[in-house]
GROMACS .gro file of C-alpha atoms in nm:
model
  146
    1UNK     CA    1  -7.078   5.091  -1.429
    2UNK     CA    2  -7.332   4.992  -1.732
    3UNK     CA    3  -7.247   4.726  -1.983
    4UNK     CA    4  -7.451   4.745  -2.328
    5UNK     CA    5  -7.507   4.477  -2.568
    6UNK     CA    6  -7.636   4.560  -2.936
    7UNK     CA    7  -7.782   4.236  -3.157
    8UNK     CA    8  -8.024   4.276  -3.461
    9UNK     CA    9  -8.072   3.868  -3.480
   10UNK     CA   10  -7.770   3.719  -3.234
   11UNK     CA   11  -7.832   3.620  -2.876
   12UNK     CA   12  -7.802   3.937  -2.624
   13UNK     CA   13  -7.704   3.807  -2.293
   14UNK     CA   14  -7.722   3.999  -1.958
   15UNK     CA   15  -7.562   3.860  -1.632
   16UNK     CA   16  -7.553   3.990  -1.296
   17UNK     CA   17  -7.463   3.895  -0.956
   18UNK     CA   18  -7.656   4.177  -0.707
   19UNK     CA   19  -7.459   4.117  -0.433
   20UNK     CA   20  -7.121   4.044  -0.544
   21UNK     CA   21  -7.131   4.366  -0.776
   22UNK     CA   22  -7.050   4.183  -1.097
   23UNK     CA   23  -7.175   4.229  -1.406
   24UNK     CA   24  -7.114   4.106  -1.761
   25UNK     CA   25  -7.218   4.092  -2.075
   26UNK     CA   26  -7.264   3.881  -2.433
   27UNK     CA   27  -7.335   3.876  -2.793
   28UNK     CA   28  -7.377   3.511  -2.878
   29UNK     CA   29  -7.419   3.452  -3.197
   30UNK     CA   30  -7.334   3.142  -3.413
   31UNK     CA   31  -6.936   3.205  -3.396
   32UNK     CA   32  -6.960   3.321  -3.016
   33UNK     CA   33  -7.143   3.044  -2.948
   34UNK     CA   34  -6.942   2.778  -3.098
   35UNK     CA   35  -6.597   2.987  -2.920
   36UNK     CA   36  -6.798   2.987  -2.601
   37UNK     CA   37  -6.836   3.341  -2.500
   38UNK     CA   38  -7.118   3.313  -2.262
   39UNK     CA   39  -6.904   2.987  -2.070
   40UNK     CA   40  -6.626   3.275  -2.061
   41UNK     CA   41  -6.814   3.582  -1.911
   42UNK     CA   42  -6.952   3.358  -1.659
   43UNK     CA   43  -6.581   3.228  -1.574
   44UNK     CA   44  -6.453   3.599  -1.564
   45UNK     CA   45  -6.705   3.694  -1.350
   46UNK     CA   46  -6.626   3.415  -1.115
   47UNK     CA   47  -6.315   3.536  -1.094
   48UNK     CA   48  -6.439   3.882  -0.999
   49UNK     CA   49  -6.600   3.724  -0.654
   50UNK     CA   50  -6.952   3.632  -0.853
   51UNK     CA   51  -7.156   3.397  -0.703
   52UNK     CA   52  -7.480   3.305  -0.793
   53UNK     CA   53  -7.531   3.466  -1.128
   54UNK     CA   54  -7.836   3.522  -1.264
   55UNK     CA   55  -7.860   3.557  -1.656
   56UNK     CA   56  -8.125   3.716  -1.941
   57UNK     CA   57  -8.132   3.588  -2.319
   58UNK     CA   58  -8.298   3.864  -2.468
   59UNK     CA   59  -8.494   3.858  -2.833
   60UNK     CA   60  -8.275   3.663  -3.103
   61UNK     CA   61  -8.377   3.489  -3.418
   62UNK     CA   62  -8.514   3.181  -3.339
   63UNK     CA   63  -8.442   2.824  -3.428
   64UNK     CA   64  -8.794   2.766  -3.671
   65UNK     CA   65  -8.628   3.096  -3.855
   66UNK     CA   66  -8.293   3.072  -3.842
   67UNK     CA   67  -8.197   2.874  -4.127
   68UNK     CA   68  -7.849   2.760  -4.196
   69UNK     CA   69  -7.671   2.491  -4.423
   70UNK     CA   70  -7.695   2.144  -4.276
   71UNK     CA   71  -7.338   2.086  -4.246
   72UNK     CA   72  -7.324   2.390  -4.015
   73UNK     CA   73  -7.617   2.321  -3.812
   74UNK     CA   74  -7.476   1.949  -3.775
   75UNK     CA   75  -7.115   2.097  -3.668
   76UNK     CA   76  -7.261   2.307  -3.362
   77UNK     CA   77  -7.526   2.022  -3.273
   78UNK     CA   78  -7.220   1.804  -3.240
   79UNK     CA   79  -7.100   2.058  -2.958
   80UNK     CA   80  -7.429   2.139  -2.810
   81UNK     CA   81  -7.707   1.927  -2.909
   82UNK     CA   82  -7.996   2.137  -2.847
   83UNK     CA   83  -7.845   2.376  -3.086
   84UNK     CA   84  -7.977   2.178  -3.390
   85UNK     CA   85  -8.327   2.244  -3.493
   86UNK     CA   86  -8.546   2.254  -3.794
   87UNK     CA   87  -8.677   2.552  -3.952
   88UNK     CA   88  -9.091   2.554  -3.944
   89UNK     CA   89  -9.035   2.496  -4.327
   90UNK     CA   90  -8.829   2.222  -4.288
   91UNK     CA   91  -8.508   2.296  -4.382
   92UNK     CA   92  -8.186   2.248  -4.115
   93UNK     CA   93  -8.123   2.547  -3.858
   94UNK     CA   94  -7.954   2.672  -3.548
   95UNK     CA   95  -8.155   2.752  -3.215
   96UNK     CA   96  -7.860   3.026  -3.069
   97UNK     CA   97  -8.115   3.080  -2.801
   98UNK     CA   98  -8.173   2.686  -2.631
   99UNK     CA   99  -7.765   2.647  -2.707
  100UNK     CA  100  -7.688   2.975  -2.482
  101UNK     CA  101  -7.931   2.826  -2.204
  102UNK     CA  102  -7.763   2.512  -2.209
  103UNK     CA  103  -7.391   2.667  -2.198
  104UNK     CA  104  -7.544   2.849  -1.871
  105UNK     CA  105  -7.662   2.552  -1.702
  106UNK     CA  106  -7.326   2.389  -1.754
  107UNK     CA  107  -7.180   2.685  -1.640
  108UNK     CA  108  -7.346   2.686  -1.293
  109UNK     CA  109  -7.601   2.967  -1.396
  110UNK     CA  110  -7.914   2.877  -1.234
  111UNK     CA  111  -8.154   3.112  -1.269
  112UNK     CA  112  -8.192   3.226  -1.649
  113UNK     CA  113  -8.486   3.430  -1.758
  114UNK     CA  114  -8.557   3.385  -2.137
  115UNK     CA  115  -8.769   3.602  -2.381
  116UNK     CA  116  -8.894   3.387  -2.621
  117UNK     CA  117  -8.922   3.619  -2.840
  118UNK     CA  118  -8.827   3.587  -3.223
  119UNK     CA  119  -8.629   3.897  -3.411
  120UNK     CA  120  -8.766   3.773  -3.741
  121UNK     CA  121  -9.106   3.662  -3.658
  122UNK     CA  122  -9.200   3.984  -3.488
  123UNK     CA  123  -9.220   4.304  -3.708
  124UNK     CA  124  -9.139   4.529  -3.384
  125UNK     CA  125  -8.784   4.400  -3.364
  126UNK     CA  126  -8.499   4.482  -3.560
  127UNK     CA  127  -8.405   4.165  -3.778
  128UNK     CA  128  -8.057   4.203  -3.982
  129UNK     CA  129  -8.177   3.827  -4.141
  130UNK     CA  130  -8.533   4.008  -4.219
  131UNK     CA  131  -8.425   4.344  -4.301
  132UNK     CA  132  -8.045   4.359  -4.426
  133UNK     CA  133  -7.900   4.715  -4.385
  134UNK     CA  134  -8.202   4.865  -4.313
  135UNK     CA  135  -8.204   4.694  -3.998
  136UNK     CA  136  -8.125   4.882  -3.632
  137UNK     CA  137  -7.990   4.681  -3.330
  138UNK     CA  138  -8.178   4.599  -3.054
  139UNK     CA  139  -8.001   4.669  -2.709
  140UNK     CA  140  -7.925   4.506  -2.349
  141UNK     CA  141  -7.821   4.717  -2.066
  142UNK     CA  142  -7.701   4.580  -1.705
  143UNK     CA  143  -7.566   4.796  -1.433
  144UNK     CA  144  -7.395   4.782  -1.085
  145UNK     CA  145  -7.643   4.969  -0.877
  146UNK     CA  146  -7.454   5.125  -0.559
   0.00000   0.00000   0.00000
């Protein structure tokens, strides 16, 4: 079994436990992450017989680009403090991608591997924030290997 994940800005998250079998998979962004639905893939998987997950955050907008009203970045901060961040102009914004890491490590998730790499800053990544509709999706595969 393969599990995809399409973003073009959100947080694509990939988890796997090798031996257990289990895999899941995320699209975190602002709305997911406030619901929690990384916290909740982990805890399905758990219930599955998953052990010691290991997780990727894949390329997302980051939080010097992803700029958002202050009210908003101050409501998810509130939640998950690392989540509130400044834009490299100045202006309030969200970093999706250090709030996801931090809903891991409360979840138990140990070992998280993390491209730090920016959807908007880089011109070889789709951006829906950059690019509007002419913007693809990037995508995240994990499988169950037998």
């Amino acid at each position: 079994m393969a599990l995809l994940v399409r973003v073009a800005d959100c947080v694509p998250v990939l988890l796997a436990d090798v031996d257990a079998g289990v895999v899941g998979a995320a699209h975190a962004g602002r709305e997911g992450v406030r619901a929690g639905v990384v916290p909740a893939v982990v805890a399905s998987m758990r219930s599955l017989g998953a052990g010691e997950v290991r997780a990727w955050i894949g390329p997302h907008v980051c939080g010097r680009c992803y700029e958002v009203p202050a009210a908003m970045r101050d409501e998810l901060a509130d939640r998950i403090p690392v989540a509130g961040a400044t834009t490299s102009w100045g202006t309030p914004s969200l970093d999706l991608g250090a709030a996801v890491g931090a809903q891991l490590a409360e979840t138990g998730v140990e070992r998280v591997d993390h491209l730090d790499l920016c959807t908007m800053e880089r011109d070889d990544l789709w951006s829906h924030r950059r690019d509007a509709a002419a913007a693809g999706r990037l995508a995240g595969v994990v499988q169950v290997v037998a």
